[in-house]
PDB file of C-alpha atoms in Angstrom:
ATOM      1  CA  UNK M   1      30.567 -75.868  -7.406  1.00 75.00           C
ATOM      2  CA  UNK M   2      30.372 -73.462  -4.574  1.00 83.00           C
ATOM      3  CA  UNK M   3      33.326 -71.476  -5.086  1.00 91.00           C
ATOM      4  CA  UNK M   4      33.160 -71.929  -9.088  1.00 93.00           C
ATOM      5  CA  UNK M   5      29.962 -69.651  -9.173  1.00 93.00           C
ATOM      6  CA  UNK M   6      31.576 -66.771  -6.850  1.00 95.00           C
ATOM      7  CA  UNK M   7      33.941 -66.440  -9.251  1.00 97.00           C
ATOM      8  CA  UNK M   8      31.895 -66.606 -12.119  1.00 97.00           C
ATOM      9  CA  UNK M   9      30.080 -64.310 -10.315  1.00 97.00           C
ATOM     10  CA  UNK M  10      33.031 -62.174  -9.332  1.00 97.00           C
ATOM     11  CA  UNK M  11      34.457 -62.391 -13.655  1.00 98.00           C
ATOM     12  CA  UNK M  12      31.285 -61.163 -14.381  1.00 97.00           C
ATOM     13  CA  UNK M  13      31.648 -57.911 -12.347  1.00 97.00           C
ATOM     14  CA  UNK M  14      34.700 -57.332 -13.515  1.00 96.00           C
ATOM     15  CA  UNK M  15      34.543 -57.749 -17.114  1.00 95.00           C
ATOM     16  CA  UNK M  16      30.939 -55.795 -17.551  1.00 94.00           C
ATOM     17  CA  UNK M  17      29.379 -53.388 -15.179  1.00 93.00           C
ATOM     18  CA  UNK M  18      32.726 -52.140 -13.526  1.00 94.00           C
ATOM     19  CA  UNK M  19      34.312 -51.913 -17.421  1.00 91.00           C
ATOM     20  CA  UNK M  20      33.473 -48.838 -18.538  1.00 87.00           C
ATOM     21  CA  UNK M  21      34.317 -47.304 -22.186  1.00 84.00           C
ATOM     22  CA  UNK M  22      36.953 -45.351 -20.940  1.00 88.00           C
ATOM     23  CA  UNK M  23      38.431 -48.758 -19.740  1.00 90.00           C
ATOM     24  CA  UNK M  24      38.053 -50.158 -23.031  1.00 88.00           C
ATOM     25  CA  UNK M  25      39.672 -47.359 -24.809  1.00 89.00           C
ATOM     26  CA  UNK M  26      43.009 -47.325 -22.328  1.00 92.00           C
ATOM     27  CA  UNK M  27      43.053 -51.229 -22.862  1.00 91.00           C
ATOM     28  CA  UNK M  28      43.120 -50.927 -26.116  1.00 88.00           C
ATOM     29  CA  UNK M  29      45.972 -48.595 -26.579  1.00 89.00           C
ATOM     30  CA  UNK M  30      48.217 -49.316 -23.506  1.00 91.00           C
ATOM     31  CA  UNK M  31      48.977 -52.592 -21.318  1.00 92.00           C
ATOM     32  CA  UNK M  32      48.732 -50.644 -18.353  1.00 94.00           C
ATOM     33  CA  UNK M  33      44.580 -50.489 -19.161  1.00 94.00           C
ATOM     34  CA  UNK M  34      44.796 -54.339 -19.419  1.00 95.00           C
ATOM     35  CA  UNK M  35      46.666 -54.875 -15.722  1.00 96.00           C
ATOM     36  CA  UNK M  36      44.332 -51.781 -14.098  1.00 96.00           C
ATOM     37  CA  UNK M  37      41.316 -53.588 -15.617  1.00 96.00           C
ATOM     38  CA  UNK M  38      42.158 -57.079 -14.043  1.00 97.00           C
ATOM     39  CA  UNK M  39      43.338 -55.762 -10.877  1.00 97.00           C
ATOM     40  CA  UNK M  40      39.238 -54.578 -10.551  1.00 97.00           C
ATOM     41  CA  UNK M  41      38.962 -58.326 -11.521  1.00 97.00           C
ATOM     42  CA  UNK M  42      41.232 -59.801  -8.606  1.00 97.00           C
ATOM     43  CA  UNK M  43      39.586 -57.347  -5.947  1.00 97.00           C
ATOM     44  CA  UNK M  44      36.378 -58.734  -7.331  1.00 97.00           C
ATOM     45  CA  UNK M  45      37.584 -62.048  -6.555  1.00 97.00           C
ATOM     46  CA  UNK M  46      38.648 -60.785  -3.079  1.00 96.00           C
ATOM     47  CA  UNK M  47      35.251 -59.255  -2.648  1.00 96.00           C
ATOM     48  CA  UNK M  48      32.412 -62.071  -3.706  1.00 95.00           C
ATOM     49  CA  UNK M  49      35.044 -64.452  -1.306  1.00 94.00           C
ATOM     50  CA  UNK M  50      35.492 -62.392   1.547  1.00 93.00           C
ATOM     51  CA  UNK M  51      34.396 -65.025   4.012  1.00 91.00           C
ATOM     52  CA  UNK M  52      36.936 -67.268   3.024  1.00 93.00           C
ATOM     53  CA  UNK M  53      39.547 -64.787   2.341  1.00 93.00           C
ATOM     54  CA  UNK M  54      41.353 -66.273   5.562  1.00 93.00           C
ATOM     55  CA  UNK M  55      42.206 -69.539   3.234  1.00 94.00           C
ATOM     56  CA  UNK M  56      45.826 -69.171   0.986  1.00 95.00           C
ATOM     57  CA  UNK M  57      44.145 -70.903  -1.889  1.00 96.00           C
ATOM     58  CA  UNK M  58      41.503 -68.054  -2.191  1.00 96.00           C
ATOM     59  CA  UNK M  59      44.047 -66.170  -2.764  1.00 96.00           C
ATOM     60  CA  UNK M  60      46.558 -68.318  -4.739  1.00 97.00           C
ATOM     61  CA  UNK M  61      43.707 -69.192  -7.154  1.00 97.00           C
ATOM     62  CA  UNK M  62      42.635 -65.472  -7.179  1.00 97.00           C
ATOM     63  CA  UNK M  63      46.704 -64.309  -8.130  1.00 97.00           C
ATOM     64  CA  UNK M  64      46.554 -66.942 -10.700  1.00 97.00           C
ATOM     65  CA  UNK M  65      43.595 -66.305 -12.538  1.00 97.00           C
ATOM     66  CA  UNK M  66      44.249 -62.348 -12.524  1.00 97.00           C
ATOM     67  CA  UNK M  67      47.671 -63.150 -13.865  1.00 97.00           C
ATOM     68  CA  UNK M  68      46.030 -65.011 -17.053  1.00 97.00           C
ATOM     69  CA  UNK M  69      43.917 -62.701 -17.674  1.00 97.00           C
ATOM     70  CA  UNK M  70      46.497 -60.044 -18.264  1.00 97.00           C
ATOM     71  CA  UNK M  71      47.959 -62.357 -20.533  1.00 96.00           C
ATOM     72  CA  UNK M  72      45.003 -63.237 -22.236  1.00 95.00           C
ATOM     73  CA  UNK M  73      43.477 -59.897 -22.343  1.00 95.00           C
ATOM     74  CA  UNK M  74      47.148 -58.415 -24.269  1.00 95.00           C
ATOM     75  CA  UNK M  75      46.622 -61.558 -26.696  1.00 94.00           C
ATOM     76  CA  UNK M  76      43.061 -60.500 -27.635  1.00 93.00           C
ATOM     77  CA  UNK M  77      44.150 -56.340 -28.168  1.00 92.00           C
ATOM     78  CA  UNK M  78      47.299 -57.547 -29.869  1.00 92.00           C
ATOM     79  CA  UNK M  79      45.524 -59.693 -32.544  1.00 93.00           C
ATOM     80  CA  UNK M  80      43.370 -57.306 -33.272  1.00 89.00           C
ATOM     81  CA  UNK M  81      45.527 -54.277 -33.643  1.00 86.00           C
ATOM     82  CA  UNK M  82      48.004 -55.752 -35.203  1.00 87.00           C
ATOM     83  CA  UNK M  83      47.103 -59.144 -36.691  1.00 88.00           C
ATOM     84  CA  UNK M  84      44.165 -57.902 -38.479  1.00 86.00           C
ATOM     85  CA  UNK M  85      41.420 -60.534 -36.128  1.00 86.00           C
ATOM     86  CA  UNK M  86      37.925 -59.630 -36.408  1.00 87.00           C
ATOM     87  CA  UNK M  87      36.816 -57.650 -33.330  1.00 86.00           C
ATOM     88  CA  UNK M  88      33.029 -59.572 -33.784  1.00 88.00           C
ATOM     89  CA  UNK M  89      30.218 -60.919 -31.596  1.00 89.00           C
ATOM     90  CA  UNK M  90      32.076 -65.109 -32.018  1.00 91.00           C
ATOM     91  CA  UNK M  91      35.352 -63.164 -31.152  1.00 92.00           C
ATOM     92  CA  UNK M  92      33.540 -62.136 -27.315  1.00 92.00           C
ATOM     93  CA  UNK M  93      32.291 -65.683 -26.705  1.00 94.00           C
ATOM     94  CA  UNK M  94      34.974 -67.339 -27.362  1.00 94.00           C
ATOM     95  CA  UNK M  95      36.990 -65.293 -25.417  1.00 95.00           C
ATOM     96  CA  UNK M  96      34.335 -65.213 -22.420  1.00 96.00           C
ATOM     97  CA  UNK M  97      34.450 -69.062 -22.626  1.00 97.00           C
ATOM     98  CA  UNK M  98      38.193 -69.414 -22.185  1.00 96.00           C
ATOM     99  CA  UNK M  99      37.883 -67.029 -19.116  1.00 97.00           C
ATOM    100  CA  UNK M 100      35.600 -69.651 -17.403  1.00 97.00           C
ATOM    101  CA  UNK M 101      37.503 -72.784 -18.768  1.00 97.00           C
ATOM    102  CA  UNK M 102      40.838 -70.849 -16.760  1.00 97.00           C
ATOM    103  CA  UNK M 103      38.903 -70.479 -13.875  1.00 97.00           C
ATOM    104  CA  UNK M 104      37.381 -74.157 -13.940  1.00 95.00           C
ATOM    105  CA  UNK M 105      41.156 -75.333 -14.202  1.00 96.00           C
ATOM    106  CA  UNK M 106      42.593 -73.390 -11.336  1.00 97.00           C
ATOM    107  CA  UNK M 107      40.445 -74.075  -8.998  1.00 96.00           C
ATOM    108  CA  UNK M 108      40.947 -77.585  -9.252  1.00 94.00           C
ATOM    109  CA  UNK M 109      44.132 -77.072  -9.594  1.00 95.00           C
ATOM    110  CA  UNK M 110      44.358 -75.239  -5.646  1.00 95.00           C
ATOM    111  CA  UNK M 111      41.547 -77.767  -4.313  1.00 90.00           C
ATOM    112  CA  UNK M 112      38.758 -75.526  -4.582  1.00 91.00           C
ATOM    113  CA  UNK M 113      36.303 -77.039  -7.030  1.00 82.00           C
ATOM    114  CA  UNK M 114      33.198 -79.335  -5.732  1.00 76.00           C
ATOM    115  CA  UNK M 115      32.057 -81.741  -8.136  1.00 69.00           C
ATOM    116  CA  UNK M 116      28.493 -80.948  -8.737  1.00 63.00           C
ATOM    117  CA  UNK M 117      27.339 -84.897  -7.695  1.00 55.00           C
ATOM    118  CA  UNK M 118      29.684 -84.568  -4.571  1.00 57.00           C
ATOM    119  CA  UNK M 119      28.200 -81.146  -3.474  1.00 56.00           C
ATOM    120  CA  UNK M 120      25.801 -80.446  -0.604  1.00 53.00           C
ATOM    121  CA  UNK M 121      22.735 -78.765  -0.909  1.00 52.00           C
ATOM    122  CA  UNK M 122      23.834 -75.230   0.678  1.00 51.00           C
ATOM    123  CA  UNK M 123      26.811 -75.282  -1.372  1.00 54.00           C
ATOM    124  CA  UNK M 124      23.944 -74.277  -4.002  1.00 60.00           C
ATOM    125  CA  UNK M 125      23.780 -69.833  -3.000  1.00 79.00           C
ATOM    126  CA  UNK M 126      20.717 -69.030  -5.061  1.00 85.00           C
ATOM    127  CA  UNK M 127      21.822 -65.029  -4.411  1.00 90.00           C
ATOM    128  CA  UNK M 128      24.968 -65.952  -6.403  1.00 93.00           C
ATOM    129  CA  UNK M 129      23.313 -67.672  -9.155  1.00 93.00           C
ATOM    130  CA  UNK M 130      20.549 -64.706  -9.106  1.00 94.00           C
ATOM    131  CA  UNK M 131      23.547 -61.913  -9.699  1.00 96.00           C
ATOM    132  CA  UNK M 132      24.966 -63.749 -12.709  1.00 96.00           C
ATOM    133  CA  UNK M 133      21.857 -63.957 -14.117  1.00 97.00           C
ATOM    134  CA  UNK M 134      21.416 -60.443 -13.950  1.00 97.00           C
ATOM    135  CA  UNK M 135      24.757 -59.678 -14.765  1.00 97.00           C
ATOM    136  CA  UNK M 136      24.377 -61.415 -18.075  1.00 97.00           C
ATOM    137  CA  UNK M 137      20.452 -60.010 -18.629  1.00 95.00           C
ATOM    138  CA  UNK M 138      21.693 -56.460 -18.303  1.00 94.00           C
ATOM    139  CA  UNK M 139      25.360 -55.629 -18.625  1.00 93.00           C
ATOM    140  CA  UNK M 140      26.680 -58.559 -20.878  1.00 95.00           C
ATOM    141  CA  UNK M 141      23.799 -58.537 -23.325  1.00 93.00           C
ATOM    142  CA  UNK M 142      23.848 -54.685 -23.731  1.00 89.00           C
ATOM    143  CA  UNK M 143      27.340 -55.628 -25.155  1.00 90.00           C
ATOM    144  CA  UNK M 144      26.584 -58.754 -27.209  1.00 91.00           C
ATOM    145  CA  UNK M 145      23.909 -56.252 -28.705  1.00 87.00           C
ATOM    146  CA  UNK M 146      26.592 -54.182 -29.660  1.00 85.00           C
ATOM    147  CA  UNK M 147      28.414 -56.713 -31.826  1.00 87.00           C
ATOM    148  CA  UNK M 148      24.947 -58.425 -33.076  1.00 86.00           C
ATOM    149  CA  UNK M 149      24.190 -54.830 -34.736  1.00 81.00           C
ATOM    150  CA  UNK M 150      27.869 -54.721 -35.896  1.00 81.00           C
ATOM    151  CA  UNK M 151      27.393 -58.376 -37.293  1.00 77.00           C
ATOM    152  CA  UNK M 152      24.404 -57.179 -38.995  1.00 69.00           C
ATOM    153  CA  UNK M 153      25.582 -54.280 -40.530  1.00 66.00           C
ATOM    154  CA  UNK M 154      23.771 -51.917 -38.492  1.00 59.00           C
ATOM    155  CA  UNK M 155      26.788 -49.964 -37.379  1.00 54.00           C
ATOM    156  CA  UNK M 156      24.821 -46.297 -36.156  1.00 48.00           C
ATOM    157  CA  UNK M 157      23.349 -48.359 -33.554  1.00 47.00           C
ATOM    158  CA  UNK M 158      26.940 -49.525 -32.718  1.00 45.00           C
ATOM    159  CA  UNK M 159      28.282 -46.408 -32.136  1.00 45.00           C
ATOM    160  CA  UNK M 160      28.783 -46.679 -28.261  1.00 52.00           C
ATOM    161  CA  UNK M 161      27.784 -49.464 -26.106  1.00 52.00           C
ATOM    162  CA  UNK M 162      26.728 -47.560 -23.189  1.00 52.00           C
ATOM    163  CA  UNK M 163      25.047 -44.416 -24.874  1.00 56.00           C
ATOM    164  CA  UNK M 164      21.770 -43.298 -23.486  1.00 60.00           C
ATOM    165  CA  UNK M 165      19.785 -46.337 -25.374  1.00 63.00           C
ATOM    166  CA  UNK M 166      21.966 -48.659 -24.291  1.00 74.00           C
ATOM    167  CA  UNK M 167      21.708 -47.516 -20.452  1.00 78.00           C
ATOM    168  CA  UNK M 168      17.501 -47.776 -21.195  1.00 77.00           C
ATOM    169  CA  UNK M 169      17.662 -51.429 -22.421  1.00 81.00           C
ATOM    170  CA  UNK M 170      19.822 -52.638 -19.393  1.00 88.00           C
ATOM    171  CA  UNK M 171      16.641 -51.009 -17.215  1.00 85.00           C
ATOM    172  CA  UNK M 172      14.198 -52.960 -19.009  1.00 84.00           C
ATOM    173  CA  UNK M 173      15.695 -56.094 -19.381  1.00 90.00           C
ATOM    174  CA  UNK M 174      16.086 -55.727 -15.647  1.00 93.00           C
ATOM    175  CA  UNK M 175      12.473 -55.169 -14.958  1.00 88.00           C
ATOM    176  CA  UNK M 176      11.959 -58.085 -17.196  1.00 89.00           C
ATOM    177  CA  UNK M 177      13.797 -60.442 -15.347  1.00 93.00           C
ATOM    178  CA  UNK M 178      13.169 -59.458 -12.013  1.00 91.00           C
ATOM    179  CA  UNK M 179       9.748 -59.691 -12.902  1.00 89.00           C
ATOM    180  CA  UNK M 180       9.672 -62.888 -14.364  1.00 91.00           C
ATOM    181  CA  UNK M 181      11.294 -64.282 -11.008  1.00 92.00           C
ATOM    182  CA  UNK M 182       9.323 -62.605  -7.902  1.00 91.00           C
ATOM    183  CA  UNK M 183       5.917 -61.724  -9.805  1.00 86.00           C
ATOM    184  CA  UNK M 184       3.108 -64.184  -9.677  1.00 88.00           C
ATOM    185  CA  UNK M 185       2.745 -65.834 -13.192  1.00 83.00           C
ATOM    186  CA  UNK M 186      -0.742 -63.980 -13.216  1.00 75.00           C
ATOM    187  CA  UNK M 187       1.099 -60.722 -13.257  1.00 77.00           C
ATOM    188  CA  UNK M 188       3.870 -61.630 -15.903  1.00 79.00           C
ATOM    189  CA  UNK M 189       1.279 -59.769 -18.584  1.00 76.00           C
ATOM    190  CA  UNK M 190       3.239 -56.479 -17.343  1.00 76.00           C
ATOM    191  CA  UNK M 191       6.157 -57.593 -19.758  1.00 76.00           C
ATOM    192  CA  UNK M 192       4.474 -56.330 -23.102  1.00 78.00           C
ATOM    193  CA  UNK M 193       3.884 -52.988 -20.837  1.00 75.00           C
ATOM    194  CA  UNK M 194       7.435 -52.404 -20.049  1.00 71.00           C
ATOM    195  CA  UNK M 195       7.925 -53.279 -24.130  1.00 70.00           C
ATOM    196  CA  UNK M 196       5.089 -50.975 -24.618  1.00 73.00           C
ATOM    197  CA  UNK M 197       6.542 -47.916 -22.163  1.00 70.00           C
ATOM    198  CA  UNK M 198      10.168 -48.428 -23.740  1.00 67.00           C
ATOM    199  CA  UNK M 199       8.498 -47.538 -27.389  1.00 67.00           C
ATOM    200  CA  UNK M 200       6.595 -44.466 -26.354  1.00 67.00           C
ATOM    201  CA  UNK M 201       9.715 -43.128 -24.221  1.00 64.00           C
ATOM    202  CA  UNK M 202      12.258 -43.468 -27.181  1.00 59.00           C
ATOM    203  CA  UNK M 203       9.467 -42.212 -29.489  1.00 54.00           C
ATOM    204  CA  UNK M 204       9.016 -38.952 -26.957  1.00 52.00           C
ATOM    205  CA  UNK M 205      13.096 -38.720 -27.272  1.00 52.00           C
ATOM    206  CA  UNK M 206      12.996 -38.982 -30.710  1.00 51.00           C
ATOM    207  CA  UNK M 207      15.385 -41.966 -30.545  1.00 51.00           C
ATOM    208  CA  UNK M 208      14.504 -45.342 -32.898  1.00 47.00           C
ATOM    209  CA  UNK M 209      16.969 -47.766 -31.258  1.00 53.00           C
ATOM    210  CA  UNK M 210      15.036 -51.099 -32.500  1.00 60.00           C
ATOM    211  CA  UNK M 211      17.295 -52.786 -34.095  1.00 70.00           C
ATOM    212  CA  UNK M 212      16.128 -56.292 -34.099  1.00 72.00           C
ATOM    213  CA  UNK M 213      19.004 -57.251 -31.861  1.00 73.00           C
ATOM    214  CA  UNK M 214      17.832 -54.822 -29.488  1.00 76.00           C
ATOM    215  CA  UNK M 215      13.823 -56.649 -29.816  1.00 76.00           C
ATOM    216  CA  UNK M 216      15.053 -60.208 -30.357  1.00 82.00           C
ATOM    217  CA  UNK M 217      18.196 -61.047 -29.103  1.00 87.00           C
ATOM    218  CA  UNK M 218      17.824 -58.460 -25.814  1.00 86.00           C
ATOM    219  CA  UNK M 219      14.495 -59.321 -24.753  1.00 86.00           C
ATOM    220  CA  UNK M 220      15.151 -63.344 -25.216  1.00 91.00           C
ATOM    221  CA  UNK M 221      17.962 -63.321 -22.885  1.00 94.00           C
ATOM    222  CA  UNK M 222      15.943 -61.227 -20.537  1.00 93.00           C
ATOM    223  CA  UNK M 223      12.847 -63.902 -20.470  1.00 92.00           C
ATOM    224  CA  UNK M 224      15.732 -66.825 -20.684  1.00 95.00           C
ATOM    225  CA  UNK M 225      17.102 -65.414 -17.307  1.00 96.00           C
ATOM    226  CA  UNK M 226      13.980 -64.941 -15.616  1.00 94.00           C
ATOM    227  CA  UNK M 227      13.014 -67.818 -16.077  1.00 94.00           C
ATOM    228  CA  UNK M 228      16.295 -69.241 -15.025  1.00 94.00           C
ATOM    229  CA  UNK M 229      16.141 -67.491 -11.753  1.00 93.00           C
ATOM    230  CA  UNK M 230      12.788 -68.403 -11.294  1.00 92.00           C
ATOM    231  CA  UNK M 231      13.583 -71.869 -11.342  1.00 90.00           C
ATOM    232  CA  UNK M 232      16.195 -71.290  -8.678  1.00 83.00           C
TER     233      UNK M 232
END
């Protein structure tokens, strides 16, 4: 599964910390936002694969994927502008999942998926593994936050997904995890401090972002993926 997790890994990139709001907005109102959006995707696929950007089906697979994104990208804004389809939290997964189920299929279909049982041991890259973990403890679940609030009816706290609160839970969730992974299990009483500093700065800003999406969901993913990388 070596080339499965770079572009995982690469998808990842692509569809959270290099998608700002203001990409967001121009996707949702013209198609040229969806093909500028995946065109960051398919140089993120050139980039996490540059060592093997020498081989034609790095970059057949890499076309091909970019391509179905577009579509599937217009599909999503179209049937929720105009067909009325909830814009919720089961709305993101599914359409995250479908992203990785395209990407499974293409790169079998151009010869570039290892079996898991047929792989060798360095076609495991802990660093890859490591960044989508952090990818998905910081940037992805500031924005499943953002529809868990929505879901819950706590739409203020929805208002943006990368305001200023947002921006301080992706820091601690990232102390959290990297934490978890590199500090000696003796040491992993700092979490409740980092819990403990977030309060007392929001309280000093006189900002009250704990929703308990932001205290449950957040900080469980956070632990999940330390632990996860940990185990590495």
């Amino acid at each position: 599964m070596f080339f499965f997790w770079r572009f995982i890994l690469a998808h990842l990139m692509g569809d959270f910390p290099l998608q700002p709001a203001e990409i967001v907005k121009w996707k949702q109102t013209r198609l040229s936002g969806v093909v500028a959006h995946c065109v960051i995707h398919f140089f993120c696929y050139m980039l996490v694969n540059l060592p093997y950007i020498s081989r034609p089906e790095v970059w057949y697979c890499s076309l091909a994927i970019t391509l179905t994104h577009i579509a599937q990208d217009y599909w999503r804004v179209v049937s929720i502008k105009r067909w009325g389809t909830p814009d919720n939290m089961w709305f993101l997964l599914a359409d995250q999942v479908i992203h990785y189920f395209a990407i499974f299929c293409y790169l079998i279909i151009f010869g570039l998926y290892d079996p898991p049982w047929l792989a060798r041991p360095q076609f495991i890259e802990t660093p890859v593994l490591m960044a989508c973990l952090l990818i998905v403890a910081t940037f992805f679940t500031s924005v499943l936050v953002f529809y868990v609030n929505i879901g819950w009816g706590d739409r203020p706290h929805a208002a943006k997904v990368f305001d200023d609160e947002h921006l301080y839970g992706i820091a601690e969730r990232f102390l959290v995890m990297n934490g978890l992974v590199f500090l000696p299990v003796a040491a992993w009483a700092f979490i409740p401090a980092v819990w403990l500093g977030r309060l007392l700065t929001t309280r000093w800003r006189r900002r009250f972002d704990f929703t308990p999406a932001n205290l449950l969901v957040g900080n469980l993913i956070a632990v999940a993926c330390g632990i996860a990388g940990r185990l590495l």
